[in-house]
């Protein structure tokens, strides 16, 4: 819990599942060019304000401190303590990954673009200030506990055009 900085070595290819889970004093991380795989919840450092990726990385990129896959079709991690209360997901994104916005307690509004098809498990879990969300027409999959413990969430609009299965627990704790 006291880890404040970390230098990931050149040549590192994989960050394991929950690698930085509970590292709440860690505010910034830079991912090396060699990184190819990031395990589920690997960047669950509650104090993160910024994620950077070395420009030569062929699998990941960061913009504005937010982590995406290369090409920005998947939003992988929004830093939990990133300043600001609103965020517009880029129009290129089709997938919001598992735990992507998890524990982003200050976020009041997230705009999800029309192209999004998948919202991963726990994607918005514990976004305590989130007040409303509109789920676009193309979303066909919402993972388990996607909005778990979003205690401020009062308005959910689903504009589905395709069959949508909402598993149990998606909106638990609301």
mmCIF file of C-alpha atoms in Angstrom, residues 13-156:
data_model
loop_
_atom_site.group_PDB
_atom_site.id
_atom_site.type_symbol
_atom_site.label_atom_id
_atom_site.label_comp_id
_atom_site.label_asym_id
_atom_site.label_seq_id
_atom_site.Cartn_x
_atom_site.Cartn_y
_atom_site.Cartn_z
ATOM 1 C CA UNK A 13 6.253 -8.849 -21.659
ATOM 2 C CA UNK A 14 3.486 -9.590 -19.153
ATOM 3 C CA UNK A 15 1.872 -7.850 -16.186
ATOM 4 C CA UNK A 16 0.121 -10.531 -14.173
ATOM 5 C CA UNK A 17 -3.418 -10.537 -12.810
ATOM 6 C CA UNK A 18 -3.832 -7.901 -10.068
ATOM 7 C CA UNK A 19 -0.098 -7.028 -10.248
ATOM 8 C CA UNK A 20 -0.574 -3.612 -8.632
ATOM 9 C CA UNK A 21 -3.831 -4.268 -6.814
ATOM 10 C CA UNK A 22 -3.953 -2.372 -3.548
ATOM 11 C CA UNK A 23 -1.007 -0.107 -4.429
ATOM 12 C CA UNK A 24 -3.000 2.972 -3.479
ATOM 13 C CA UNK A 25 0.035 5.288 -3.134
ATOM 14 C CA UNK A 26 1.129 4.587 -6.734
ATOM 15 C CA UNK A 27 0.006 7.581 -8.810
ATOM 16 C CA UNK A 28 1.739 7.115 -12.163
ATOM 17 C CA UNK A 29 2.967 4.143 -14.157
ATOM 18 C CA UNK A 30 4.769 3.886 -17.490
ATOM 19 C CA UNK A 31 4.446 0.655 -19.436
ATOM 20 C CA UNK A 32 7.505 -0.463 -21.435
ATOM 21 C CA UNK A 33 7.644 -0.912 -25.210
ATOM 22 C CA UNK A 34 8.058 -4.688 -24.765
ATOM 23 C CA UNK A 35 4.770 -5.204 -22.860
ATOM 24 C CA UNK A 36 2.382 -7.516 -24.728
ATOM 25 C CA UNK A 37 -0.112 -8.735 -22.123
ATOM 26 C CA UNK A 38 -1.845 -7.121 -19.173
ATOM 27 C CA UNK A 39 -3.677 -9.429 -16.776
ATOM 28 C CA UNK A 40 -7.159 -8.685 -15.472
ATOM 29 C CA UNK A 41 -7.116 -5.936 -12.870
ATOM 30 C CA UNK A 42 -3.301 -5.607 -13.126
ATOM 31 C CA UNK A 43 -3.557 -1.815 -12.880
ATOM 32 C CA UNK A 44 -5.939 -1.763 -9.929
ATOM 33 C CA UNK A 45 -3.809 0.806 -8.128
ATOM 34 C CA UNK A 46 -6.415 3.003 -6.463
ATOM 35 C CA UNK A 47 -4.224 6.130 -6.485
ATOM 36 C CA UNK A 48 -3.375 6.136 -10.214
ATOM 37 C CA UNK A 49 -3.800 9.498 -11.910
ATOM 38 C CA UNK A 50 -1.939 8.676 -15.108
ATOM 39 C CA UNK A 51 -0.884 5.723 -17.241
ATOM 40 C CA UNK A 52 1.822 6.169 -19.871
ATOM 41 C CA UNK A 53 2.994 3.761 -22.552
ATOM 42 C CA UNK A 54 6.326 3.986 -24.340
ATOM 43 C CA UNK A 55 5.686 5.044 -27.946
ATOM 44 C CA UNK A 56 7.363 1.958 -29.419
ATOM 45 C CA UNK A 57 4.836 -0.415 -27.818
ATOM 46 C CA UNK A 58 2.908 -2.284 -30.531
ATOM 47 C CA UNK A 59 0.081 -3.550 -28.268
ATOM 48 C CA UNK A 60 -0.960 -0.608 -26.088
ATOM 49 C CA UNK A 61 -1.146 3.181 -26.121
ATOM 50 C CA UNK A 62 -2.216 5.893 -23.741
ATOM 51 C CA UNK A 63 -3.925 9.171 -24.418
ATOM 52 C CA UNK A 64 -4.589 11.720 -21.718
ATOM 53 C CA UNK A 65 -3.352 9.214 -19.148
ATOM 54 C CA UNK A 66 -5.965 6.593 -20.161
ATOM 55 C CA UNK A 67 -4.871 3.118 -21.340
ATOM 56 C CA UNK A 68 -6.136 1.651 -24.645
ATOM 57 C CA UNK A 69 -5.130 -1.159 -26.935
ATOM 58 C CA UNK A 70 -3.164 -0.039 -30.008
ATOM 59 C CA UNK A 71 -5.680 1.578 -32.346
ATOM 60 C CA UNK A 72 -7.969 2.577 -29.472
ATOM 61 C CA UNK A 73 -10.731 0.055 -30.124
ATOM 62 C CA UNK A 74 -10.648 -1.071 -26.483
ATOM 63 C CA UNK A 75 -10.501 1.161 -23.420
ATOM 64 C CA UNK A 76 -8.550 -0.873 -20.883
ATOM 65 C CA UNK A 77 -8.068 1.380 -17.828
ATOM 66 C CA UNK A 78 -9.098 4.840 -16.759
ATOM 67 C CA UNK A 79 -6.964 5.863 -13.767
ATOM 68 C CA UNK A 80 -9.154 5.874 -10.622
ATOM 69 C CA UNK A 81 -7.819 9.216 -9.335
ATOM 70 C CA UNK A 82 -7.522 11.005 -12.688
ATOM 71 C CA UNK A 83 -8.657 14.613 -12.152
ATOM 72 C CA UNK A 84 -12.052 15.536 -13.554
ATOM 73 C CA UNK A 85 -15.636 14.402 -13.181
ATOM 74 C CA UNK A 86 -16.595 13.767 -16.813
ATOM 75 C CA UNK A 87 -15.129 11.660 -19.599
ATOM 76 C CA UNK A 88 -16.099 11.033 -23.218
ATOM 77 C CA UNK A 89 -14.921 7.648 -24.456
ATOM 78 C CA UNK A 90 -13.302 8.098 -27.910
ATOM 79 C CA UNK A 91 -15.537 7.271 -30.890
ATOM 80 C CA UNK A 92 -13.141 4.526 -32.049
ATOM 81 C CA UNK A 93 -13.796 2.372 -28.954
ATOM 82 C CA UNK A 94 -15.924 -0.763 -29.412
ATOM 83 C CA UNK A 95 -15.033 -2.458 -26.105
ATOM 84 C CA UNK A 96 -14.926 -1.136 -22.567
ATOM 85 C CA UNK A 97 -12.743 -3.668 -20.817
ATOM 86 C CA UNK A 98 -13.172 -5.454 -17.506
ATOM 87 C CA UNK A 99 -12.500 -3.086 -14.583
ATOM 88 C CA UNK A 100 -11.892 -0.200 -17.049
ATOM 89 C CA UNK A 101 -13.512 2.444 -14.803
ATOM 90 C CA UNK A 102 -13.558 0.470 -11.572
ATOM 91 C CA UNK A 103 -13.300 2.596 -8.407
ATOM 92 C CA UNK A 104 -13.355 5.912 -10.292
ATOM 93 C CA UNK A 105 -15.281 7.439 -7.418
ATOM 94 C CA UNK A 106 -15.193 11.059 -8.708
ATOM 95 C CA UNK A 107 -16.606 10.377 -12.189
ATOM 96 C CA UNK A 108 -20.130 11.762 -12.473
ATOM 97 C CA UNK A 109 -20.593 11.302 -16.205
ATOM 98 C CA UNK A 110 -19.166 8.964 -18.841
ATOM 99 C CA UNK A 111 -20.290 9.287 -22.451
ATOM 100 C CA UNK A 112 -20.232 5.940 -24.247
ATOM 101 C CA UNK A 113 -19.959 6.185 -28.063
ATOM 102 C CA UNK A 114 -22.374 4.509 -30.483
ATOM 103 C CA UNK A 115 -19.801 1.927 -31.654
ATOM 104 C CA UNK A 116 -19.430 0.208 -28.261
ATOM 105 C CA UNK A 117 -20.536 -3.429 -28.423
ATOM 106 C CA UNK A 118 -19.147 -4.825 -25.156
ATOM 107 C CA UNK A 119 -18.996 -3.581 -21.582
ATOM 108 C CA UNK A 120 -16.753 -5.873 -19.548
ATOM 109 C CA UNK A 121 -17.295 -7.293 -16.095
ATOM 110 C CA UNK A 122 -16.889 -4.779 -13.264
ATOM 111 C CA UNK A 123 -16.287 -2.080 -15.898
ATOM 112 C CA UNK A 124 -17.926 0.648 -13.791
ATOM 113 C CA UNK A 125 -18.005 -1.054 -10.396
ATOM 114 C CA UNK A 126 -17.787 1.309 -7.431
ATOM 115 C CA UNK A 127 -18.124 4.489 -9.520
ATOM 116 C CA UNK A 128 -19.863 6.087 -6.565
ATOM 117 C CA UNK A 129 -20.593 9.509 -8.133
ATOM 118 C CA UNK A 130 -21.855 8.185 -11.489
ATOM 119 C CA UNK A 131 -25.404 9.545 -11.816
ATOM 120 C CA UNK A 132 -26.671 8.263 -15.162
ATOM 121 C CA UNK A 133 -25.541 6.104 -18.039
ATOM 122 C CA UNK A 134 -26.819 5.527 -21.558
ATOM 123 C CA UNK A 135 -25.992 2.162 -23.084
ATOM 124 C CA UNK A 136 -25.805 2.429 -26.903
ATOM 125 C CA UNK A 137 -27.760 0.270 -29.373
ATOM 126 C CA UNK A 138 -24.827 -1.905 -30.450
ATOM 127 C CA UNK A 139 -24.049 -3.200 -26.949
ATOM 128 C CA UNK A 140 -24.768 -6.916 -26.993
ATOM 129 C CA UNK A 141 -22.750 -7.938 -23.949
ATOM 130 C CA UNK A 142 -22.599 -6.489 -20.456
ATOM 131 C CA UNK A 143 -20.329 -8.403 -18.076
ATOM 132 C CA UNK A 144 -21.050 -9.490 -14.529
ATOM 133 C CA UNK A 145 -21.128 -6.723 -11.930
ATOM 134 C CA UNK A 146 -20.549 -4.059 -14.595
ATOM 135 C CA UNK A 147 -22.268 -1.407 -12.449
ATOM 136 C CA UNK A 148 -21.888 -3.039 -9.015
ATOM 137 C CA UNK A 149 -22.028 -0.605 -6.085
ATOM 138 C CA UNK A 150 -22.633 2.469 -8.257
ATOM 139 C CA UNK A 151 -24.629 3.944 -5.406
ATOM 140 C CA UNK A 152 -25.197 7.314 -7.115
ATOM 141 C CA UNK A 153 -26.576 5.754 -10.316
ATOM 142 C CA UNK A 154 -30.219 6.726 -10.621
ATOM 143 C CA UNK A 155 -30.876 6.716 -14.379
ATOM 144 C CA UNK A 156 -29.975 3.909 -16.796
#
